[in-house]
Tab-separated table of N, CA and C in Angstrom:
chain	number	residue	atom	x	y	z
C	1	UNK	N	0.905	-1.405	-0.008
C	1	UNK	CA	0.041	0.031	0.091
C	1	UNK	C	0.739	1.011	-0.116
C	2	UNK	N	1.760	1.365	0.850
C	2	UNK	CA	2.807	2.531	0.809
C	2	UNK	C	3.724	2.680	-0.404
C	3	UNK	N	3.960	1.440	-1.111
C	3	UNK	CA	4.436	1.630	-2.319
C	3	UNK	C	3.744	2.335	-3.326
C	4	UNK	N	2.395	1.967	-3.539
C	4	UNK	CA	1.161	2.566	-4.571
C	4	UNK	C	1.013	3.829	-4.265
C	5	UNK	N	0.839	4.177	-2.827
C	5	UNK	CA	0.847	5.409	-2.746
C	5	UNK	C	2.473	6.514	-2.960
C	6	UNK	N	3.252	5.789	-2.776
C	6	UNK	CA	4.807	6.620	-3.580
C	6	UNK	C	4.486	6.842	-4.646
C	7	UNK	N	4.399	5.899	-5.224
C	7	UNK	CA	3.832	5.728	-6.945
C	7	UNK	C	3.162	7.086	-7.449
C	8	UNK	N	2.036	7.288	-6.799
C	8	UNK	CA	0.794	8.233	-7.301
C	8	UNK	C	1.646	9.803	-7.071
C	9	UNK	N	2.163	9.371	-5.689
C	9	UNK	CA	2.623	10.755	-5.158
C	9	UNK	C	3.575	11.370	-6.027
C	10	UNK	N	4.523	10.448	-6.492
C	10	UNK	CA	5.618	10.560	-7.282
C	10	UNK	C	5.029	10.955	-8.587
C	11	UNK	N	4.130	10.370	-9.344
C	11	UNK	CA	3.574	10.593	-10.398
C	11	UNK	C	3.153	12.320	-10.661
C	12	UNK	N	2.303	12.004	-9.307
C	12	UNK	CA	1.585	13.658	-9.462
C	12	UNK	C	2.449	14.616	-9.274
C	13	UNK	N	3.694	14.632	-8.525
C	13	UNK	CA	4.714	15.323	-8.282
C	13	UNK	C	5.315	15.728	-9.724
C	14	UNK	N	5.881	14.723	-10.432
C	14	UNK	CA	6.339	14.674	-11.914
C	14	UNK	C	5.554	15.513	-12.584
C	15	UNK	N	4.744	14.784	-12.944
C	15	UNK	CA	3.388	15.551	-13.847
C	15	UNK	C	3.057	17.183	-13.703
C	16	UNK	N	3.080	17.393	-12.181
C	16	UNK	CA	2.597	18.608	-11.808
C	16	UNK	C	3.441	19.533	-12.025
C	17	UNK	N	4.659	19.178	-11.858
C	17	UNK	CA	5.981	20.142	-12.137
C	17	UNK	C	6.159	20.261	-13.738
C	18	UNK	N	5.975	19.173	-14.545
C	18	UNK	CA	6.027	19.288	-15.509
C	18	UNK	C	4.888	20.244	-16.194
C	19	UNK	N	3.591	20.319	-15.869
C	19	UNK	CA	2.773	20.769	-16.331
C	19	UNK	C	2.801	22.386	-15.932
C	20	UNK	N	3.608	22.827	-15.044
C	20	UNK	CA	3.946	23.741	-14.572
C	20	UNK	C	5.134	24.783	-15.321
C	21	UNK	N	6.048	24.034	-15.727
C	21	UNK	CA	6.861	24.300	-16.544
C	21	UNK	C	6.514	24.667	-17.986
C	22	UNK	N	5.741	23.677	-18.304
C	22	UNK	CA	4.949	23.951	-19.640
C	22	UNK	C	4.289	25.131	-19.502
C	23	UNK	N	3.502	25.477	-18.709
C	23	UNK	CA	2.586	26.527	-18.500
C	23	UNK	C	3.778	28.030	-18.756
C	24	UNK	N	4.992	27.579	-17.807
C	24	UNK	CA	5.610	29.064	-17.752
C	24	UNK	C	6.171	29.206	-19.101
C	25	UNK	N	6.537	28.271	-20.048
C	25	UNK	CA	7.248	28.368	-21.310
C	25	UNK	C	6.164	28.863	-22.253
C	26	UNK	N	4.988	28.137	-22.457
C	26	UNK	CA	4.137	28.328	-23.213
C	26	UNK	C	3.076	29.203	-23.061
C	27	UNK	N	3.342	30.484	-23.359
C	27	UNK	CA	2.524	31.598	-23.337
C	27	UNK	C	1.761	31.743	-24.425
C	28	UNK	N	1.483	31.047	-25.555
C	28	UNK	CA	0.549	30.986	-26.678
C	28	UNK	C	1.397	31.360	-28.059
C	29	UNK	N	2.833	31.574	-27.684
C	29	UNK	CA	3.887	31.583	-28.639
C	29	UNK	C	4.820	30.963	-28.600
C	30	UNK	N	5.398	30.519	-29.833
C	30	UNK	CA	6.395	29.717	-29.803
C	30	UNK	C	7.788	29.857	-29.281
C	31	UNK	N	8.379	28.988	-28.338
C	31	UNK	CA	9.477	29.571	-27.624
C	31	UNK	C	10.810	29.776	-28.278
C	32	UNK	N	11.207	30.484	-28.403
C	32	UNK	CA	12.528	30.864	-29.133
C	32	UNK	C	14.090	31.086	-28.189
C	33	UNK	N	14.799	30.639	-28.846
C	33	UNK	CA	16.134	30.629	-28.123
C	33	UNK	C	17.075	31.861	-28.878
C	34	UNK	N	17.737	32.538	-28.737
C	34	UNK	CA	18.198	33.705	-29.354
C	34	UNK	C	19.936	33.453	-28.836
C	35	UNK	N	20.555	32.963	-30.034
C	35	UNK	CA	22.027	33.144	-29.860
C	35	UNK	C	22.644	34.240	-30.182
C	36	UNK	N	23.462	35.047	-29.197
C	36	UNK	CA	23.917	36.045	-29.532
C	36	UNK	C	25.718	35.905	-29.948
C	37	UNK	N	26.296	36.237	-30.987
C	37	UNK	CA	27.558	35.483	-31.257
C	37	UNK	C	28.342	36.990	-30.640
C	38	UNK	N	29.089	36.926	-29.785
C	38	UNK	CA	29.975	37.854	-29.211
C	38	UNK	C	31.299	38.149	-30.208
C	39	UNK	N	30.884	39.587	-30.838
C	39	UNK	CA	32.340	39.989	-31.644
C	39	UNK	C	33.296	40.720	-30.648
C	40	UNK	N	34.371	40.162	-31.023
C	40	UNK	CA	35.471	41.122	-30.321
C	40	UNK	C	35.642	41.962	-31.155
C	41	UNK	N	36.091	43.182	-30.322
C	41	UNK	CA	36.687	44.434	-30.945
C	41	UNK	C	38.130	44.032	-31.631
C	42	UNK	N	38.764	44.554	-32.618
C	42	UNK	CA	39.517	44.513	-33.189
C	42	UNK	C	40.921	44.891	-32.252
C	43	UNK	N	41.681	44.164	-32.239
C	43	UNK	CA	42.892	44.725	-31.530
C	43	UNK	C	44.039	45.599	-32.338
C	44	UNK	N	44.086	46.506	-31.036
C	44	UNK	CA	45.158	47.524	-31.641
C	44	UNK	C	46.414	47.478	-30.823
C	45	UNK	N	47.429	47.335	-31.581
C	45	UNK	CA	48.816	47.103	-30.931
C	45	UNK	C	49.671	48.043	-31.177
C	46	UNK	N	50.443	48.143	-30.311
C	46	UNK	CA	51.944	48.958	-30.566
C	46	UNK	C	52.784	48.962	-31.441
C	47	UNK	N	53.014	49.928	-32.524
C	47	UNK	CA	53.793	49.749	-33.377
C	47	UNK	C	53.519	50.538	-34.488
C	48	UNK	N	53.972	50.531	-35.329
C	48	UNK	CA	53.745	51.423	-36.815
C	48	UNK	C	52.766	51.081	-37.590
C	49	UNK	N	52.019	51.988	-38.164
C	49	UNK	CA	50.612	51.889	-39.389
C	49	UNK	C	51.252	52.881	-40.118
C	50	UNK	N	51.648	52.442	-41.619
C	50	UNK	CA	52.187	53.313	-42.396
C	50	UNK	C	51.242	53.727	-43.900
C	51	UNK	N	51.111	54.536	-44.568
C	51	UNK	CA	50.520	54.572	-45.614
C	51	UNK	C	51.896	55.101	-46.606
C	52	UNK	N	52.221	54.634	-47.822
C	52	UNK	CA	52.940	55.336	-48.708
C	52	UNK	C	52.980	55.158	-49.896
C	53	UNK	N	52.399	55.654	-50.865
C	53	UNK	CA	52.031	55.280	-52.086
C	53	UNK	C	51.763	56.876	-52.595
C	54	UNK	N	52.226	56.969	-54.117
C	54	UNK	CA	51.739	57.892	-54.696
C	54	UNK	C	52.070	59.565	-54.132
C	55	UNK	N	53.633	59.570	-53.644
C	55	UNK	CA	54.065	60.570	-52.897
C	55	UNK	C	53.230	61.088	-51.574
C	56	UNK	N	52.367	60.055	-51.270
C	56	UNK	CA	51.862	60.361	-49.771
C	56	UNK	C	52.338	59.684	-48.968
C	57	UNK	N	52.753	60.208	-47.402
C	57	UNK	CA	53.320	59.234	-46.786
C	57	UNK	C	52.749	59.354	-45.311
C	58	UNK	N	52.126	58.850	-44.610
C	58	UNK	CA	51.539	58.896	-43.344
C	58	UNK	C	51.963	57.930	-42.544
C	59	UNK	N	52.676	58.447	-41.507
C	59	UNK	CA	53.080	57.509	-40.250
C	59	UNK	C	52.491	57.667	-39.146
C	60	UNK	N	51.911	56.697	-38.345
C	60	UNK	CA	51.213	56.634	-37.098
C	60	UNK	C	51.669	55.619	-36.287
C	61	UNK	N	52.893	56.031	-35.574
C	61	UNK	CA	53.577	55.086	-34.422
C	61	UNK	C	52.809	55.261	-33.153
C	62	UNK	N	52.128	53.862	-33.021
C	62	UNK	CA	51.135	53.917	-31.597
C	62	UNK	C	52.336	53.245	-30.577
C	63	UNK	N	52.291	54.288	-29.480
C	63	UNK	CA	53.480	54.093	-28.240
C	63	UNK	C	52.805	53.368	-27.021
C	64	UNK	N	51.735	53.560	-27.236
C	64	UNK	CA	50.804	52.958	-25.750
C	64	UNK	C	49.566	52.493	-26.350
C	65	UNK	N	49.026	51.404	-25.925
C	65	UNK	CA	47.232	50.752	-26.002
C	65	UNK	C	47.251	50.469	-24.804
C	66	UNK	N	46.763	51.481	-23.930
C	66	UNK	CA	45.849	51.123	-22.212
C	66	UNK	C	44.766	51.533	-22.328
C	67	UNK	N	44.270	52.791	-21.321
C	67	UNK	CA	42.990	53.076	-21.330
C	67	UNK	C	43.121	54.406	-22.275
C	68	UNK	N	44.500	54.888	-22.361
C	68	UNK	CA	44.730	56.033	-23.555
C	68	UNK	C	45.527	55.331	-24.584
C	69	UNK	N	45.011	55.965	-25.991
C	69	UNK	CA	46.146	54.878	-26.864
C	69	UNK	C	47.181	56.639	-27.317
C	70	UNK	N	48.025	56.132	-27.258
C	70	UNK	CA	48.736	57.270	-27.563
C	70	UNK	C	49.931	57.138	-28.641
C	71	UNK	N	50.477	58.176	-29.508
C	71	UNK	CA	51.187	57.798	-30.152
C	71	UNK	C	51.744	59.049	-31.162
C	72	UNK	N	52.643	58.586	-31.971
C	72	UNK	CA	53.138	59.870	-32.741
C	72	UNK	C	52.642	59.675	-34.261
C	73	UNK	N	52.187	60.916	-34.913
C	73	UNK	CA	51.646	60.932	-36.286
C	73	UNK	C	52.246	61.859	-36.899
C	74	UNK	N	52.606	61.660	-38.072
C	74	UNK	CA	52.707	62.488	-39.145
C	74	UNK	C	52.349	62.237	-40.594
C	75	UNK	N	52.262	63.395	-41.105
C	75	UNK	CA	51.724	63.605	-42.974
C	75	UNK	C	52.471	64.511	-43.658
C	76	UNK	N	52.799	63.201	-44.910
C	76	UNK	CA	53.854	64.216	-45.704
C	76	UNK	C	52.844	63.866	-46.867
C	77	UNK	N	51.756	64.798	-47.235
C	77	UNK	CA	51.110	64.770	-48.246
C	77	UNK	C	51.735	65.748	-49.939
C	78	UNK	N	51.287	64.629	-50.817
C	78	UNK	CA	51.631	65.400	-52.294
C	78	UNK	C	51.395	66.649	-52.456
C	79	UNK	N	52.186	67.702	-52.573
C	79	UNK	CA	51.733	69.351	-52.525
C	79	UNK	C	51.218	69.695	-51.759
C	80	UNK	N	51.317	69.444	-50.578
C	80	UNK	CA	50.843	70.164	-49.579
C	80	UNK	C	52.177	69.997	-48.029
C	81	UNK	N	51.742	70.968	-47.280
C	81	UNK	CA	52.450	71.242	-46.260
C	81	UNK	C	52.509	70.004	-45.154
C	82	UNK	N	53.625	69.240	-44.815
C	82	UNK	CA	53.411	68.404	-43.902
C	82	UNK	C	53.256	68.735	-42.765
C	83	UNK	N	52.858	67.652	-41.472
C	83	UNK	CA	52.896	67.955	-40.280
C	83	UNK	C	53.029	66.953	-39.189
C	84	UNK	N	53.341	67.183	-38.048
C	84	UNK	CA	54.080	66.028	-37.135
C	84	UNK	C	53.348	66.461	-35.980
C	85	UNK	N	53.237	65.471	-35.102
C	85	UNK	CA	52.743	65.682	-33.694
C	85	UNK	C	52.089	64.290	-32.911
C	86	UNK	N	51.629	64.481	-31.871
C	86	UNK	CA	51.209	63.779	-31.207
C	86	UNK	C	49.704	63.262	-31.132
C	87	UNK	N	49.405	62.053	-30.940
C	87	UNK	CA	47.751	61.631	-30.716
C	87	UNK	C	47.674	61.174	-29.229
C	88	UNK	N	46.386	61.531	-28.989
C	88	UNK	CA	45.914	60.899	-27.542
C	88	UNK	C	44.506	60.573	-27.988
C	89	UNK	N	44.019	59.374	-27.679
C	89	UNK	CA	42.654	58.897	-28.125
C	89	UNK	C	42.308	57.862	-27.168
C	90	UNK	N	40.813	57.140	-27.548
C	90	UNK	CA	40.557	55.893	-26.880
C	90	UNK	C	39.814	55.268	-27.883
C	91	UNK	N	39.761	53.782	-27.825
C	91	UNK	CA	38.878	52.691	-28.606
C	91	UNK	C	37.770	52.936	-27.723
C	92	UNK	N	36.629	52.714	-28.798
C	92	UNK	CA	35.355	52.775	-28.954
C	92	UNK	C	34.883	51.822	-29.845
C	93	UNK	N	34.780	50.637	-29.384
C	93	UNK	CA	34.475	49.212	-30.242
C	93	UNK	C	35.371	49.410	-30.900
C	94	UNK	N	35.504	49.515	-32.349
C	94	UNK	CA	36.389	49.487	-33.322
C	94	UNK	C	37.042	50.889	-33.854
C	95	UNK	N	36.420	51.917	-33.279
C	95	UNK	CA	36.770	53.208	-33.662
C	95	UNK	C	38.029	53.875	-32.622
C	96	UNK	N	39.283	54.471	-33.340
C	96	UNK	CA	39.901	55.011	-32.265
C	96	UNK	C	39.746	56.720	-32.397
C	97	UNK	N	39.295	57.218	-31.394
C	97	UNK	CA	39.146	58.781	-31.660
C	97	UNK	C	39.828	59.329	-30.609
C	98	UNK	N	40.056	60.413	-31.230
C	98	UNK	CA	41.069	61.301	-30.023
C	98	UNK	C	41.451	62.496	-30.999
C	99	UNK	N	42.544	63.171	-30.178
C	99	UNK	CA	42.976	64.369	-30.716
C	99	UNK	C	44.293	64.159	-31.144
C	100	UNK	N	44.944	65.184	-32.353
C	100	UNK	CA	45.684	65.220	-32.855
C	100	UNK	C	46.483	66.578	-32.127
C	101	UNK	N	47.589	66.632	-31.810
C	101	UNK	CA	48.110	68.117	-31.525
C	101	UNK	C	49.610	68.268	-32.357
C	102	UNK	N	49.691	69.032	-33.372
C	102	UNK	CA	50.695	68.950	-34.408
C	102	UNK	C	51.094	70.362	-34.572
C	103	UNK	N	52.539	70.269	-35.205
C	103	UNK	CA	52.812	71.582	-35.629
C	103	UNK	C	52.798	71.462	-37.340
C	104	UNK	N	52.648	72.959	-37.843
C	104	UNK	CA	52.347	72.758	-39.533
C	104	UNK	C	52.950	74.367	-39.810
C	105	UNK	N	53.244	74.551	-40.473
C	105	UNK	CA	53.942	75.927	-41.107
C	105	UNK	C	54.322	76.709	-39.517
C	106	UNK	N	54.889	75.694	-38.864
C	106	UNK	CA	55.395	76.735	-37.514
C	106	UNK	C	54.299	77.140	-36.297
C	107	UNK	N	53.228	77.024	-36.687
C	107	UNK	CA	52.318	76.768	-35.999
C	107	UNK	C	51.464	75.586	-35.454
C	108	UNK	N	51.352	75.695	-34.105
C	108	UNK	CA	50.836	74.554	-33.366
C	108	UNK	C	49.439	74.633	-33.743
C	109	UNK	N	48.786	73.414	-33.725
C	109	UNK	CA	47.266	73.179	-33.946
C	109	UNK	C	46.745	71.638	-33.395
C	110	UNK	N	45.324	71.884	-33.172
C	110	UNK	CA	45.037	70.878	-32.528
C	110	UNK	C	43.894	70.338	-33.496
C	111	UNK	N	43.053	69.017	-33.824
C	111	UNK	CA	42.389	68.742	-34.160
C	111	UNK	C	41.892	67.310	-33.890
C	112	UNK	N	40.578	66.887	-33.673
C	112	UNK	CA	39.987	65.533	-33.306
C	112	UNK	C	40.159	64.432	-34.976
C	113	UNK	N	40.339	63.695	-34.828
C	113	UNK	CA	40.689	62.641	-35.715
C	113	UNK	C	39.943	61.030	-35.290
C	114	UNK	N	39.694	60.253	-36.046
C	114	UNK	CA	39.188	59.326	-36.131
C	114	UNK	C	39.669	58.233	-37.156
C	115	UNK	N	40.182	56.737	-36.709
C	115	UNK	CA	40.373	55.861	-37.153
C	115	UNK	C	39.385	54.614	-37.048
C	116	UNK	N	39.037	53.936	-38.072
C	116	UNK	CA	38.607	52.478	-37.746
C	116	UNK	C	39.554	51.608	-38.095
C	117	UNK	N	39.657	50.668	-36.762
C	117	UNK	CA	40.836	49.282	-36.846
C	117	UNK	C	39.997	48.499	-37.531
C	118	UNK	N	40.897	48.006	-38.477
C	118	UNK	CA	40.016	46.848	-38.946
C	118	UNK	C	41.046	45.568	-39.832
C	119	UNK	N	41.201	44.717	-39.506
C	119	UNK	CA	42.112	43.805	-40.315
C	119	UNK	C	43.486	44.257	-40.138
C	120	UNK	N	44.113	44.873	-39.399
C	120	UNK	CA	45.536	45.521	-39.235
C	120	UNK	C	45.929	46.491	-39.654
C	121	UNK	N	44.606	47.401	-39.981
C	121	UNK	CA	44.552	48.343	-40.586
C	121	UNK	C	43.930	49.550	-39.879
C	122	UNK	N	44.422	50.767	-40.336
C	122	UNK	CA	43.874	52.076	-39.658
C	122	UNK	C	43.249	52.653	-40.878
C	123	UNK	N	41.788	52.844	-40.647
C	123	UNK	CA	41.316	53.900	-41.871
C	123	UNK	C	40.870	55.196	-41.570
C	124	UNK	N	41.112	56.107	-41.980
C	124	UNK	CA	40.828	57.632	-41.118
C	124	UNK	C	39.291	57.724	-41.591
C	125	UNK	N	38.829	58.231	-40.393
C	125	UNK	CA	37.384	58.853	-40.705
C	125	UNK	C	37.524	60.215	-41.109
C	126	UNK	N	36.363	60.708	-41.691
C	126	UNK	CA	36.047	61.880	-42.355
C	126	UNK	C	34.637	61.983	-42.016
C	127	UNK	N	34.216	63.524	-41.493
C	127	UNK	CA	33.066	64.009	-41.512
C	127	UNK	C	33.005	65.426	-40.938
C	128	UNK	N	31.562	65.732	-41.243
C	128	UNK	CA	31.369	67.055	-41.123
C	128	UNK	C	31.670	67.767	-39.669
C	129	UNK	N	32.520	68.943	-39.697
C	129	UNK	CA	33.335	69.642	-38.523
C	129	UNK	C	32.686	70.860	-38.210
C	130	UNK	N	32.718	71.115	-36.488
C	130	UNK	CA	31.784	72.003	-36.033
C	130	UNK	C	32.359	73.191	-36.105
C	131	UNK	N	31.965	74.204	-35.600
C	131	UNK	CA	32.074	75.703	-36.282
C	131	UNK	C	33.667	76.071	-35.780
C	132	UNK	N	34.318	75.243	-35.037
C	132	UNK	CA	35.892	75.611	-34.766
C	132	UNK	C	36.753	75.210	-36.012
C	133	UNK	N	36.260	74.083	-36.434
C	133	UNK	CA	36.670	73.083	-37.597
C	133	UNK	C	37.607	72.332	-36.952
C	134	UNK	N	37.640	72.049	-35.759
C	134	UNK	CA	38.750	71.434	-35.234
C	134	UNK	C	38.028	69.942	-34.503
C	135	UNK	N	36.931	69.774	-34.385
C	135	UNK	CA	36.158	68.714	-34.079
C	135	UNK	C	35.035	68.095	-34.829
C	136	UNK	N	34.960	67.236	-34.745
C	136	UNK	CA	33.357	66.273	-35.687
C	136	UNK	C	32.403	66.820	-34.915
C	137	UNK	N	31.239	67.282	-35.706
C	137	UNK	CA	29.938	67.793	-35.145
C	137	UNK	C	29.559	66.429	-34.641
C	138	UNK	N	29.252	65.256	-35.403
C	138	UNK	CA	28.616	63.899	-34.738
C	138	UNK	C	29.594	62.717	-35.276
C	139	UNK	N	30.320	62.334	-34.235
C	139	UNK	CA	31.077	61.156	-34.547
C	139	UNK	C	30.304	59.787	-34.822
C	140	UNK	N	29.207	59.720	-34.621
C	140	UNK	CA	28.265	58.575	-34.902
C	140	UNK	C	28.268	58.640	-36.645
C	141	UNK	N	28.373	59.661	-37.361
C	141	UNK	CA	27.845	59.717	-38.765
C	141	UNK	C	29.448	59.752	-39.740
C	142	UNK	N	30.236	59.159	-38.918
C	142	UNK	CA	31.752	59.598	-39.909
C	142	UNK	C	31.544	58.595	-40.688
C	143	UNK	N	32.478	59.062	-42.101
C	143	UNK	CA	32.782	58.202	-43.296
C	143	UNK	C	34.104	57.512	-43.476
C	144	UNK	N	34.150	56.300	-42.794
C	144	UNK	CA	35.626	55.703	-43.127
C	144	UNK	C	35.836	54.747	-44.300
C	145	UNK	N	35.971	56.082	-45.690
C	145	UNK	CA	36.184	55.456	-46.855
C	145	UNK	C	37.482	56.047	-47.386
C	146	UNK	N	38.789	55.927	-46.626
C	146	UNK	CA	39.819	56.377	-46.983
C	146	UNK	C	40.704	55.808	-48.272
C	147	UNK	N	41.174	56.610	-49.045
C	147	UNK	CA	41.639	55.862	-50.169
C	147	UNK	C	43.201	55.890	-49.462
C	148	UNK	N	43.664	55.792	-48.558
C	148	UNK	CA	45.106	56.080	-47.936
C	148	UNK	C	44.987	55.048	-46.736
C	149	UNK	N	44.409	53.709	-46.428
C	149	UNK	CA	44.509	52.884	-45.431
C	149	UNK	C	45.998	52.708	-44.669
C	150	UNK	N	46.109	52.785	-43.587
C	150	UNK	CA	47.463	52.776	-42.969
C	150	UNK	C	47.480	51.175	-42.313
C	151	UNK	N	48.768	50.646	-42.853
C	151	UNK	CA	48.728	48.947	-42.878
C	151	UNK	C	49.792	48.884	-41.469
C	152	UNK	N	49.855	47.905	-40.698
C	152	UNK	CA	50.425	47.780	-39.423
C	152	UNK	C	51.989	47.115	-40.352
C	153	UNK	N	53.058	47.642	-40.048
C	153	UNK	CA	54.215	47.408	-40.513
C	153	UNK	C	55.405	47.412	-39.265
C	154	UNK	N	56.742	47.265	-39.650
C	154	UNK	CA	57.653	47.778	-39.005
C	154	UNK	C	58.113	49.002	-38.567
C	155	UNK	N	58.246	49.626	-37.612
C	155	UNK	CA	58.569	51.249	-37.441
C	155	UNK	C	60.471	51.312	-37.513
C	156	UNK	N	60.846	51.550	-38.910
C	156	UNK	CA	61.884	51.439	-39.188
C	156	UNK	C	62.496	53.076	-39.853
C	157	UNK	N	61.602	53.575	-40.116
C	157	UNK	CA	62.003	54.817	-40.845
C	157	UNK	C	61.080	55.924	-40.493
C	158	UNK	N	61.145	57.307	-40.551
C	158	UNK	CA	60.516	58.365	-40.519
C	158	UNK	C	60.323	59.177	-41.791
C	159	UNK	N	59.256	59.794	-41.902
C	159	UNK	CA	58.675	60.555	-43.248
C	159	UNK	C	59.821	61.791	-43.313
């Protein structure tokens, strides 16, 4: 008799729990499971990223990658005055955004710059500037379609 009571009690317990679980999961809509693939942000490494073609040379030597990304940046563009200075910025997902302080024509200037980090390359971002002409109006709408991507390479020469 005890065995029959135990079997009935166990059956009620199992079916009762199963029914409760089904009720919690079945609210009239099919149950779906969403798997979110976590994409890792591209890695930015200490070293040199260079573009050198068609009379244009850009060298970005990244010297520190921690909470702040630091480096030396220089532009020697064909038929334009060159400039050389320092960069300090932060990574936000795959975009490096920061301030470039440089000397051009004997005068120190600062402007905001952005680079998309993609496949061991830095692609410069462009966008509408604010009224000062030194910062982006909206960093969310930058265009990264540079025809001069900087590729990771050995740091052996300066422009």
